PDB file of N, CA, C and O in Angstrom:
ATOM      1  N   MET A  69     103.190  -8.010 166.930  1.00 51.00           N
ATOM      2  CA  MET A  69     103.578  -6.614 166.978  1.00 51.00           C
ATOM      3  C   MET A  69     104.149  -6.322 168.359  1.00 51.00           C
ATOM      4  O   MET A  69     103.586  -6.696 169.371  1.00 51.00           O
ATOM      5  N   THR A  70     105.258  -5.619 168.383  1.00 57.00           N
ATOM      6  CA  THR A  70     105.876  -5.257 169.649  1.00 57.00           C
ATOM      7  C   THR A  70     105.274  -3.953 170.160  1.00 57.00           C
ATOM      8  O   THR A  70     104.600  -3.226 169.429  1.00 57.00           O
ATOM      9  N   HIS A  71     105.543  -3.665 171.406  1.00 58.00           N
ATOM     10  CA  HIS A  71     105.033  -2.439 172.026  1.00 58.00           C
ATOM     11  C   HIS A  71     105.553  -1.194 171.305  1.00 58.00           C
ATOM     12  O   HIS A  71     104.870  -0.175 171.261  1.00 58.00           O
ATOM     13  N   ALA A  72     106.751  -1.267 170.742  1.00 63.00           N
ATOM     14  CA  ALA A  72     107.363  -0.109 170.096  1.00 63.00           C
ATOM     15  C   ALA A  72     106.774   0.168 168.712  1.00 63.00           C
ATOM     16  O   ALA A  72     106.910   1.261 168.199  1.00 63.00           O
ATOM     17  N   GLU A  73     106.117  -0.821 168.106  1.00 69.00           N
ATOM     18  CA  GLU A  73     105.542  -0.609 166.782  1.00 69.00           C
ATOM     19  C   GLU A  73     104.276   0.230 166.887  1.00 69.00           C
ATOM     20  O   GLU A  73     103.520   0.133 167.844  1.00 69.00           O
ATOM     21  N   LYS A  74     104.038   1.038 165.870  1.00 69.00           N
ATOM     22  CA  LYS A  74     102.861   1.898 165.852  1.00 69.00           C
ATOM     23  C   LYS A  74     101.971   1.503 164.687  1.00 69.00           C
ATOM     24  O   LYS A  74     102.453   1.136 163.628  1.00 69.00           O
ATOM     25  N   ILE A  75     100.681   1.612 164.912  1.00 72.00           N
ATOM     26  CA  ILE A  75      99.718   1.359 163.858  1.00 72.00           C
ATOM     27  C   ILE A  75      99.383   2.696 163.215  1.00 72.00           C
ATOM     28  O   ILE A  75      99.061   3.661 163.913  1.00 72.00           O
ATOM     29  N   GLN A  76      99.451   2.756 161.914  1.00 73.00           N
ATOM     30  CA  GLN A  76      99.116   3.968 161.175  1.00 73.00           C
ATOM     31  C   GLN A  76      97.690   3.844 160.650  1.00 73.00           C
ATOM     32  O   GLN A  76      97.320   2.829 160.091  1.00 73.00           O
ATOM     33  N   MET A  77      96.893   4.883 160.857  1.00 63.00           N
ATOM     34  CA  MET A  77      95.529   4.916 160.333  1.00 63.00           C
ATOM     35  C   MET A  77      95.422   6.036 159.325  1.00 63.00           C
ATOM     36  O   MET A  77      96.015   7.101 159.522  1.00 63.00           O
ATOM     37  N   SER A  78      94.624   5.819 158.307  1.00 72.00           N
ATOM     38  CA  SER A  78      94.372   6.891 157.345  1.00 72.00           C
ATOM     39  C   SER A  78      93.494   7.940 158.024  1.00 72.00           C
ATOM     40  O   SER A  78      92.824   7.663 159.025  1.00 72.00           O
ATOM     41  N   ASP A  79      93.480   9.143 157.465  1.00 65.00           N
ATOM     42  CA  ASP A  79      92.624  10.203 158.002  1.00 65.00           C
ATOM     43  C   ASP A  79      91.158   9.781 157.986  1.00 65.00           C
ATOM     44  O   ASP A  79      90.408  10.069 158.908  1.00 65.00           O
ATOM     45  N   GLU A  80      90.750   9.092 156.923  1.00 69.00           N
ATOM     46  CA  GLU A  80      89.363   8.661 156.788  1.00 69.00           C
ATOM     47  C   GLU A  80      89.001   7.643 157.873  1.00 69.00           C
ATOM     48  O   GLU A  80      87.922   7.697 158.460  1.00 69.00           O
ATOM     49  N   THR A  81      89.894   6.696 158.133  1.00 65.00           N
ATOM     50  CA  THR A  81      89.644   5.693 159.169  1.00 65.00           C
ATOM     51  C   THR A  81      89.568   6.346 160.541  1.00 65.00           C
ATOM     52  O   THR A  81      88.673   6.058 161.334  1.00 65.00           O
ATOM     53  N   PHE A  82      90.486   7.265 160.822  1.00 58.00           N
ATOM     54  CA  PHE A  82      90.495   7.958 162.107  1.00 58.00           C
ATOM     55  C   PHE A  82      89.203   8.757 162.299  1.00 58.00           C
ATOM     56  O   PHE A  82      88.591   8.720 163.365  1.00 58.00           O
ATOM     57  N   ALA A  83      88.768   9.469 161.246  1.00 58.00           N
ATOM     58  CA  ALA A  83      87.559  10.289 161.340  1.00 58.00           C
ATOM     59  C   ALA A  83      86.309   9.440 161.537  1.00 58.00           C
ATOM     60  O   ALA A  83      85.338   9.889 162.147  1.00 58.00           O
ATOM     61  N   ALA A  84      86.333   8.205 161.053  1.00 60.00           N
ATOM     62  CA  ALA A  84      85.162   7.335 161.168  1.00 60.00           C
ATOM     63  C   ALA A  84      85.051   6.666 162.539  1.00 60.00           C
ATOM     64  O   ALA A  84      84.021   6.078 162.849  1.00 60.00           O
ATOM     65  N   LEU A  85      86.085   6.763 163.358  1.00 60.00           N
ATOM     66  CA  LEU A  85      86.022   6.157 164.690  1.00 60.00           C
ATOM     67  C   LEU A  85      84.833   6.731 165.458  1.00 60.00           C
ATOM     68  O   LEU A  85      84.581   7.915 165.439  1.00 60.00           O
ATOM     69  N   GLY A  86      84.142   5.885 166.137  1.00 55.00           N
ATOM     70  CA  GLY A  86      82.991   6.334 166.914  1.00 55.00           C
ATOM     71  C   GLY A  86      81.705   6.352 166.125  1.00 55.00           C
ATOM     72  O   GLY A  86      80.648   6.631 166.667  1.00 55.00           O
ATOM     73  N   GLY A  87      81.764   6.062 164.839  1.00 59.00           N
ATOM     74  CA  GLY A  87      80.556   5.962 164.027  1.00 59.00           C
ATOM     75  C   GLY A  87      79.656   7.182 164.071  1.00 59.00           C
ATOM     76  O   GLY A  87      78.447   7.065 164.073  1.00 59.00           O
ATOM     77  N   GLY A  88      80.244   8.382 164.130  1.00 68.00           N
ATOM     78  CA  GLY A  88      79.450   9.604 164.177  1.00 68.00           C
ATOM     79  C   GLY A  88      78.821   9.865 165.538  1.00 68.00           C
ATOM     80  O   GLY A  88      77.961  10.724 165.666  1.00 68.00           O
ATOM     81  N   ARG A  89      79.257   9.161 166.550  1.00 84.00           N
ATOM     82  CA  ARG A  89      78.678   9.299 167.885  1.00 84.00           C
ATOM     83  C   ARG A  89      79.626   9.992 168.855  1.00 84.00           C
ATOM     84  O   ARG A  89      79.288  10.188 170.012  1.00 84.00           O
ATOM     85  N   ILE A  90      80.833  10.322 168.419  1.00 90.00           N
ATOM     86  CA  ILE A  90      81.809  10.964 169.293  1.00 90.00           C
ATOM     87  C   ILE A  90      82.035  12.397 168.829  1.00 90.00           C
ATOM     88  O   ILE A  90      82.163  12.662 167.638  1.00 90.00           O
ATOM     89  N   ALA A  91      82.074  13.312 169.785  1.00 91.00           N
ATOM     90  CA  ALA A  91      82.368  14.713 169.490  1.00 91.00           C
ATOM     91  C   ALA A  91      83.416  15.198 170.485  1.00 91.00           C
ATOM     92  O   ALA A  91      83.532  14.677 171.590  1.00 91.00           O
ATOM     93  N   TYR A  92      84.165  16.177 170.077  1.00 91.00           N
ATOM     94  CA  TYR A  92      85.237  16.725 170.895  1.00 91.00           C
ATOM     95  C   TYR A  92      84.860  18.097 171.409  1.00 91.00           C
ATOM     96  O   TYR A  92      84.334  18.922 170.676  1.00 91.00           O
ATOM     97  N   VAL A  93      85.139  18.330 172.677  1.00 94.00           N
ATOM     98  CA  VAL A  93      84.925  19.630 173.312  1.00 94.00           C
ATOM     99  C   VAL A  93      86.288  20.284 173.427  1.00 94.00           C
ATOM    100  O   VAL A  93      87.223  19.703 173.973  1.00 94.00           O
ATOM    101  N   LYS A  94      86.394  21.490 172.886  1.00 94.00           N
ATOM    102  CA  LYS A  94      87.697  22.157 172.852  1.00 94.00           C
ATOM    103  C   LYS A  94      87.556  23.627 173.226  1.00 94.00           C
ATOM    104  O   LYS A  94      86.747  24.343 172.643  1.00 94.00           O
ATOM    105  N   PRO A  95      88.371  24.099 174.176  1.00 94.00           N
ATOM    106  CA  PRO A  95      88.383  25.537 174.457  1.00 94.00           C
ATOM    107  C   PRO A  95      89.156  26.254 173.357  1.00 94.00           C
ATOM    108  O   PRO A  95      90.171  25.759 172.868  1.00 94.00           O
ATOM    109  N   LEU A  96      88.645  27.404 172.963  1.00 93.00           N
ATOM    110  CA  LEU A  96      89.283  28.203 171.910  1.00 93.00           C
ATOM    111  C   LEU A  96      89.235  29.675 172.276  1.00 93.00           C
ATOM    112  O   LEU A  96      88.269  30.131 172.878  1.00 93.00           O
ATOM    113  N   LYS A  97      90.236  30.394 171.885  1.00 94.00           N
ATOM    114  CA  LYS A  97      90.177  31.857 171.953  1.00 94.00           C
ATOM    115  C   LYS A  97      89.377  32.329 170.750  1.00 94.00           C
ATOM    116  O   LYS A  97      89.344  31.671 169.700  1.00 94.00           O
ATOM    117  N   ALA A  98      88.732  33.469 170.867  1.00 92.00           N
ATOM    118  CA  ALA A  98      87.881  33.985 169.793  1.00 92.00           C
ATOM    119  C   ALA A  98      88.623  34.068 168.466  1.00 92.00           C
ATOM    120  O   ALA A  98      88.073  33.733 167.416  1.00 92.00           O
ATOM    121  N   ASP A  99      89.890  34.482 168.497  1.00 90.00           N
ATOM    122  CA  ASP A  99      90.665  34.616 167.260  1.00 90.00           C
ATOM    123  C   ASP A  99      90.816  33.264 166.561  1.00 90.00           C
ATOM    124  O   ASP A  99      90.736  33.173 165.338  1.00 90.00           O
ATOM    125  N   ASP A 100      91.043  32.192 167.319  1.00 91.00           N
ATOM    126  CA  ASP A 100      91.195  30.859 166.750  1.00 91.00           C
ATOM    127  C   ASP A 100      89.855  30.287 166.297  1.00 91.00           C
ATOM    128  O   ASP A 100      89.784  29.535 165.327  1.00 91.00           O
ATOM    129  N   ALA A 101      88.798  30.632 167.002  1.00 92.00           N
ATOM    130  CA  ALA A 101      87.466  30.115 166.675  1.00 92.00           C
ATOM    131  C   ALA A 101      87.005  30.600 165.307  1.00 92.00           C
ATOM    132  O   ALA A 101      86.321  29.879 164.588  1.00 92.00           O
ATOM    133  N   ARG A 102      87.403  31.796 164.925  1.00 90.00           N
ATOM    134  CA  ARG A 102      86.962  32.349 163.644  1.00 90.00           C
ATOM    135  C   ARG A 102      87.400  31.468 162.472  1.00 90.00           C
ATOM    136  O   ARG A 102      86.708  31.367 161.476  1.00 90.00           O
ATOM    137  N   GLY A 103      88.535  30.792 162.595  1.00 89.00           N
ATOM    138  CA  GLY A 103      88.988  29.896 161.538  1.00 89.00           C
ATOM    139  C   GLY A 103      88.052  28.707 161.339  1.00 89.00           C
ATOM    140  O   GLY A 103      87.865  28.232 160.225  1.00 89.00           O
ATOM    141  N   LEU A 104      87.453  28.229 162.426  1.00 90.00           N
ATOM    142  CA  LEU A 104      86.512  27.108 162.344  1.00 90.00           C
ATOM    143  C   LEU A 104      85.079  27.571 162.098  1.00 90.00           C
ATOM    144  O   LEU A 104      84.273  26.848 161.524  1.00 90.00           O
ATOM    145  N   PHE A 105      84.760  28.758 162.580  1.00 91.00           N
ATOM    146  CA  PHE A 105      83.402  29.287 162.486  1.00 91.00           C
ATOM    147  C   PHE A 105      83.445  30.681 161.846  1.00 91.00           C
ATOM    148  O   PHE A 105      83.238  31.687 162.522  1.00 91.00           O
ATOM    149  N   PRO A 106      83.726  30.761 160.543  1.00 91.00           N
ATOM    150  CA  PRO A 106      83.890  32.084 159.906  1.00 91.00           C
ATOM    151  C   PRO A 106      82.638  32.951 159.961  1.00 91.00           C
ATOM    152  O   PRO A 106      82.727  34.171 159.864  1.00 91.00           O
ATOM    153  N   GLN A 107      81.470  32.364 160.165  1.00 90.00           N
ATOM    154  CA  GLN A 107      80.218  33.112 160.211  1.00 90.00           C
ATOM    155  C   GLN A 107      79.904  33.687 161.583  1.00 90.00           C
ATOM    156  O   GLN A 107      78.906  34.369 161.758  1.00 90.00           O
ATOM    157  N   MET A 108      80.781  33.428 162.580  1.00 90.00           N
ATOM    158  CA  MET A 108      80.485  33.903 163.935  1.00 90.00           C
ATOM    159  C   MET A 108      80.464  35.426 163.991  1.00 90.00           C
ATOM    160  O   MET A 108      81.190  36.093 163.265  1.00 90.00           O
ATOM    161  N   PRO A 109      79.613  35.976 164.838  1.00 91.00           N
ATOM    162  CA  PRO A 109      79.543  37.435 164.966  1.00 91.00           C
ATOM    163  C   PRO A 109      80.808  37.984 165.618  1.00 91.00           C
ATOM    164  O   PRO A 109      81.568  37.230 166.231  1.00 91.00           O
ATOM    165  N   PRO A 110      81.021  39.281 165.509  1.00 91.00           N
ATOM    166  CA  PRO A 110      82.193  39.880 166.156  1.00 91.00           C
ATOM    167  C   PRO A 110      82.130  39.684 167.678  1.00 91.00           C
ATOM    168  O   PRO A 110      81.074  39.835 168.279  1.00 91.00           O
ATOM    169  N   VAL A 111      83.263  39.308 168.249  1.00 90.00           N
ATOM    170  CA  VAL A 111      83.385  39.160 169.699  1.00 90.00           C
ATOM    171  C   VAL A 111      84.712  39.770 170.129  1.00 90.00           C
ATOM    172  O   VAL A 111      85.597  39.998 169.303  1.00 90.00           O
ATOM    173  N   ALA A 112      84.856  40.012 171.406  1.00 91.00           N
ATOM    174  CA  ALA A 112      86.079  40.602 171.943  1.00 91.00           C
ATOM    175  C   ALA A 112      87.270  39.681 171.678  1.00 91.00           C
ATOM    176  O   ALA A 112      87.182  38.475 171.929  1.00 91.00           O
ATOM    177  N   PRO A 113      88.368  40.227 171.160  1.00 86.00           N
ATOM    178  CA  PRO A 113      89.563  39.408 170.957  1.00 86.00           C
ATOM    179  C   PRO A 113      90.014  38.796 172.282  1.00 86.00           C
ATOM    180  O   PRO A 113      89.925  39.421 173.328  1.00 86.00           O
ATOM    181  N   GLY A 114      90.449  37.551 172.238  1.00 89.00           N
ATOM    182  CA  GLY A 114      90.931  36.882 173.431  1.00 89.00           C
ATOM    183  C   GLY A 114      89.853  36.238 174.280  1.00 89.00           C
ATOM    184  O   GLY A 114      90.156  35.542 175.244  1.00 89.00           O
ATOM    185  N   LEU A 115      88.580  36.463 173.936  1.00 93.00           N
ATOM    186  CA  LEU A 115      87.485  35.853 174.681  1.00 93.00           C
ATOM    187  C   LEU A 115      87.583  34.339 174.579  1.00 93.00           C
ATOM    188  O   LEU A 115      87.824  33.799 173.507  1.00 93.00           O
ATOM    189  N   GLU A 116      87.422  33.631 175.705  1.00 94.00           N
ATOM    190  CA  GLU A 116      87.455  32.171 175.668  1.00 94.00           C
ATOM    191  C   GLU A 116      86.089  31.633 175.302  1.00 94.00           C
ATOM    192  O   GLU A 116      85.084  31.977 175.911  1.00 94.00           O
ATOM    193  N   LEU A 117      86.073  30.782 174.273  1.00 96.00           N
ATOM    194  CA  LEU A 117      84.861  30.143 173.800  1.00 96.00           C
ATOM    195  C   LEU A 117      85.048  28.634 173.844  1.00 96.00           C
ATOM    196  O   LEU A 117      86.159  28.151 174.066  1.00 96.00           O
ATOM    197  N   TRP A 118      83.979  27.905 173.611  1.00 96.00           N
ATOM    198  CA  TRP A 118      84.014  26.447 173.606  1.00 96.00           C
ATOM    199  C   TRP A 118      83.429  25.935 172.304  1.00 96.00           C
ATOM    200  O   TRP A 118      82.367  26.376 171.882  1.00 96.00           O
ATOM    201  N   ALA A 119      84.133  24.992 171.675  1.00 95.00           N
ATOM    202  CA  ALA A 119      83.682  24.413 170.420  1.00 95.00           C
ATOM    203  C   ALA A 119      83.327  22.951 170.622  1.00 95.00           C
ATOM    204  O   ALA A 119      83.958  22.238 171.400  1.00 95.00           O
ATOM    205  N   LEU A 120      82.320  22.514 169.883  1.00 94.00           N
ATOM    206  CA  LEU A 120      81.966  21.106 169.787  1.00 94.00           C
ATOM    207  C   LEU A 120      82.295  20.706 168.361  1.00 94.00           C
ATOM    208  O   LEU A 120      81.793  21.314 167.407  1.00 94.00           O
ATOM    209  N   LEU A 121      83.201  19.730 168.222  1.00 92.00           N
ATOM    210  CA  LEU A 121      83.695  19.320 166.907  1.00 92.00           C
ATOM    211  C   LEU A 121      83.401  17.845 166.675  1.00 92.00           C
ATOM    212  O   LEU A 121      83.517  17.026 167.595  1.00 92.00           O
ATOM    213  N   ALA A 122      83.065  17.499 165.438  1.00 90.00           N
ATOM    214  CA  ALA A 122      82.882  16.101 165.066  1.00 90.00           C
ATOM    215  C   ALA A 122      84.242  15.414 165.079  1.00 90.00           C
ATOM    216  O   ALA A 122      85.292  16.062 165.086  1.00 90.00           O
ATOM    217  N   ALA A 123      84.244  14.079 165.067  1.00 84.00           N
ATOM    218  CA  ALA A 123      85.496  13.317 165.098  1.00 84.00           C
ATOM    219  C   ALA A 123      86.410  13.684 163.939  1.00 84.00           C
ATOM    220  O   ALA A 123      87.629  13.643 164.073  1.00 84.00           O
ATOM    221  N   ASP A 124      85.838  14.097 162.814  1.00 84.00           N
ATOM    222  CA  ASP A 124      86.660  14.480 161.664  1.00 84.00           C
ATOM    223  C   ASP A 124      87.147  15.922 161.736  1.00 84.00           C
ATOM    224  O   ASP A 124      87.799  16.419 160.841  1.00 84.00           O
ATOM    225  N   GLY A 125      86.808  16.609 162.838  1.00 86.00           N
ATOM    226  CA  GLY A 125      87.256  17.983 163.031  1.00 86.00           C
ATOM    227  C   GLY A 125      86.289  19.034 162.532  1.00 86.00           C
ATOM    228  O   GLY A 125      86.508  20.228 162.733  1.00 86.00           O
ATOM    229  N   SER A 126      85.211  18.622 161.891  1.00 89.00           N
ATOM    230  CA  SER A 126      84.266  19.621 161.385  1.00 89.00           C
ATOM    231  C   SER A 126      83.483  20.233 162.548  1.00 89.00           C
ATOM    232  O   SER A 126      83.111  19.545 163.497  1.00 89.00           O
ATOM    233  N   PRO A 127      83.257  21.536 162.477  1.00 92.00           N
ATOM    234  CA  PRO A 127      82.599  22.235 163.577  1.00 92.00           C
ATOM    235  C   PRO A 127      81.116  21.895 163.668  1.00 92.00           C
ATOM    236  O   PRO A 127      80.434  21.772 162.657  1.00 92.00           O
ATOM    237  N   ILE A 128      80.648  21.716 164.897  1.00 93.00           N
ATOM    238  CA  ILE A 128      79.233  21.462 165.146  1.00 93.00           C
ATOM    239  C   ILE A 128      78.598  22.689 165.790  1.00 93.00           C
ATOM    240  O   ILE A 128      77.560  23.162 165.354  1.00 93.00           O
ATOM    241  N   MET A 129      79.255  23.210 166.825  1.00 94.00           N
ATOM    242  CA  MET A 129      78.689  24.351 167.537  1.00 94.00           C
ATOM    243  C   MET A 129      79.767  25.110 168.284  1.00 94.00           C
ATOM    244  O   MET A 129      80.805  24.561 168.616  1.00 94.00           O
ATOM    245  N   LEU A 130      79.486  26.384 168.544  1.00 95.00           N
ATOM    246  CA  LEU A 130      80.373  27.258 169.300  1.00 95.00           C
ATOM    247  C   LEU A 130      79.530  27.948 170.360  1.00 95.00           C
ATOM    248  O   LEU A 130      78.412  28.381 170.093  1.00 95.00           O
ATOM    249  N   ALA A 131      80.056  28.030 171.578  1.00 95.00           N
ATOM    250  CA  ALA A 131      79.321  28.677 172.666  1.00 95.00           C
ATOM    251  C   ALA A 131      80.307  29.370 173.599  1.00 95.00           C
ATOM    252  O   ALA A 131      81.513  29.148 173.530  1.00 95.00           O
ATOM    253  N   ASP A 132      79.760  30.171 174.498  1.00 94.00           N
ATOM    254  CA  ASP A 132      80.612  30.868 175.463  1.00 94.00           C
ATOM    255  C   ASP A 132      80.747  30.092 176.762  1.00 94.00           C
ATOM    256  O   ASP A 132      81.375  30.563 177.700  1.00 94.00           O
ATOM    257  N   SER A 133      80.174  28.880 176.821  1.00 95.00           N
ATOM    258  CA  SER A 133      80.339  28.061 178.020  1.00 95.00           C
ATOM    259  C   SER A 133      80.486  26.590 177.645  1.00 95.00           C
ATOM    260  O   SER A 133      79.904  26.120 176.669  1.00 95.00           O
ATOM    261  N   ARG A 134      81.264  25.901 178.441  1.00 95.00           N
ATOM    262  CA  ARG A 134      81.468  24.463 178.237  1.00 95.00           C
ATOM    263  C   ARG A 134      80.149  23.721 178.449  1.00 95.00           C
ATOM    264  O   ARG A 134      79.834  22.768 177.738  1.00 95.00           O
ATOM    265  N   GLU A 135      79.379  24.174 179.414  1.00 96.00           N
ATOM    266  CA  GLU A 135      78.103  23.532 179.725  1.00 96.00           C
ATOM    267  C   GLU A 135      77.166  23.551 178.522  1.00 96.00           C
ATOM    268  O   GLU A 135      76.437  22.586 178.276  1.00 96.00           O
ATOM    269  N   ALA A 136      77.161  24.639 177.766  1.00 96.00           N
ATOM    270  CA  ALA A 136      76.274  24.744 176.601  1.00 96.00           C
ATOM    271  C   ALA A 136      76.649  23.724 175.525  1.00 96.00           C
ATOM    272  O   ALA A 136      75.765  23.090 174.942  1.00 96.00           O
ATOM    273  N   VAL A 137      77.951  23.541 175.264  1.00 95.00           N
ATOM    274  CA  VAL A 137      78.324  22.557 174.238  1.00 95.00           C
ATOM    275  C   VAL A 137      78.070  21.136 174.742  1.00 95.00           C
ATOM    276  O   VAL A 137      77.673  20.262 173.966  1.00 95.00           O
ATOM    277  N   LEU A 138      78.267  20.894 176.047  1.00 95.00           N
ATOM    278  CA  LEU A 138      77.974  19.568 176.588  1.00 95.00           C
ATOM    279  C   LEU A 138      76.473  19.263 176.515  1.00 95.00           C
ATOM    280  O   LEU A 138      76.076  18.138 176.203  1.00 95.00           O
ATOM    281  N   MET A 139      75.643  20.263 176.779  1.00 96.00           N
ATOM    282  CA  MET A 139      74.201  20.072 176.695  1.00 96.00           C
ATOM    283  C   MET A 139      73.789  19.759 175.258  1.00 96.00           C
ATOM    284  O   MET A 139      72.978  18.869 175.015  1.00 96.00           O
ATOM    285  N   ASN A 140      74.363  20.475 174.294  1.00 94.00           N
ATOM    286  CA  ASN A 140      74.052  20.223 172.893  1.00 94.00           C
ATOM    287  C   ASN A 140      74.470  18.814 172.500  1.00 94.00           C
ATOM    288  O   ASN A 140      73.725  18.107 171.812  1.00 94.00           O
ATOM    289  N   ALA A 141      75.647  18.385 172.932  1.00 94.00           N
ATOM    290  CA  ALA A 141      76.119  17.033 172.629  1.00 94.00           C
ATOM    291  C   ALA A 141      75.166  16.002 173.227  1.00 94.00           C
ATOM    292  O   ALA A 141      74.784  15.029 172.558  1.00 94.00           O
ATOM    293  N   ASN A 142      74.743  16.219 174.464  1.00 94.00           N
ATOM    294  CA  ASN A 142      73.820  15.298 175.130  1.00 94.00           C
ATOM    295  C   ASN A 142      72.486  15.231 174.393  1.00 94.00           C
ATOM    296  O   ASN A 142      71.933  14.144 174.192  1.00 94.00           O
ATOM    297  N   GLU A 143      71.968  16.380 173.982  1.00 94.00           N
ATOM    298  CA  GLU A 143      70.702  16.425 173.250  1.00 94.00           C
ATOM    299  C   GLU A 143      70.788  15.667 171.925  1.00 94.00           C
ATOM    300  O   GLU A 143      69.792  15.147 171.442  1.00 94.00           O
ATOM    301  N   ASN A 144      71.975  15.632 171.341  1.00 91.00           N
ATOM    302  CA  ASN A 144      72.177  14.946 170.061  1.00 91.00           C
ATOM    303  C   ASN A 144      72.791  13.561 170.228  1.00 91.00           C
ATOM    304  O   ASN A 144      73.275  12.971 169.266  1.00 91.00           O
ATOM    305  N   GLU A 145      72.769  13.070 171.479  1.00 92.00           N
ATOM    306  CA  GLU A 145      73.247  11.729 171.814  1.00 92.00           C
ATOM    307  C   GLU A 145      74.681  11.478 171.353  1.00 92.00           C
ATOM    308  O   GLU A 145      75.011  10.426 170.812  1.00 92.00           O
ATOM    309  N   LEU A 146      75.542  12.472 171.576  1.00 93.00           N
ATOM    310  CA  LEU A 146      76.959  12.360 171.249  1.00 93.00           C
ATOM    311  C   LEU A 146      77.755  12.112 172.520  1.00 93.00           C
ATOM    312  O   LEU A 146      77.498  12.729 173.550  1.00 93.00           O
ATOM    313  N   GLU A 147      78.721  11.231 172.450  1.00 92.00           N
ATOM    314  CA  GLU A 147      79.674  11.039 173.534  1.00 92.00           C
ATOM    315  C   GLU A 147      80.736  12.120 173.375  1.00 92.00           C
ATOM    316  O   GLU A 147      81.204  12.370 172.261  1.00 92.00           O
ATOM    317  N   THR A 148      81.128  12.756 174.454  1.00 90.00           N
ATOM    318  CA  THR A 148      82.103  13.840 174.354  1.00 90.00           C
ATOM    319  C   THR A 148      83.461  13.421 174.913  1.00 90.00           C
ATOM    320  O   THR A 148      83.555  12.656 175.862  1.00 90.00           O
ATOM    321  N   VAL A 149      84.489  13.970 174.280  1.00 85.00           N
ATOM    322  CA  VAL A 149      85.875  13.807 174.688  1.00 85.00           C
ATOM    323  C   VAL A 149      86.469  15.206 174.713  1.00 85.00           C
ATOM    324  O   VAL A 149      86.224  15.994 173.806  1.00 85.00           O
ATOM    325  N   SER A 150      87.232  15.535 175.742  1.00 79.00           N
ATOM    326  CA  SER A 150      87.842  16.869 175.826  1.00 79.00           C
ATOM    327  C   SER A 150      89.167  16.905 175.103  1.00 79.00           C
ATOM    328  O   SER A 150      89.948  15.966 175.168  1.00 79.00           O
ATOM    329  N   LEU A 151      89.405  18.008 174.403  1.00 67.00           N
ATOM    330  CA  LEU A 151      90.694  18.290 173.775  1.00 67.00           C
ATOM    331  C   LEU A 151      91.315  19.457 174.496  1.00 67.00           C
ATOM    332  O   LEU A 151      90.637  20.422 174.838  1.00 67.00           O
ATOM    333  N   HIS A 152      92.617  19.386 174.722  1.00 62.00           N
ATOM    334  CA  HIS A 152      93.301  20.476 175.417  1.00 62.00           C
ATOM    335  C   HIS A 152      94.407  21.004 174.544  1.00 62.00           C
ATOM    336  O   HIS A 152      94.971  20.368 173.763  1.00 62.00           O
TER     337      HIS A 152
END
């Protein structure tokens, strides 16, 4: 395989990477967070929140600080990767 060739992975294969041990930390505005966390209580529009997401994109937790989601990931023995 040359450097220019790309390997294609199925969604299922990509989601399984990390064996359930990797989670993503992502900053979100409150309006965007509601799509992932429809049960969240009302918050000020535009408020910056932090989400912890499983490798497959499913939501694990939402908090108002990055430290809180990192602590939750650590407590659950998850390796974290930041998404921007």
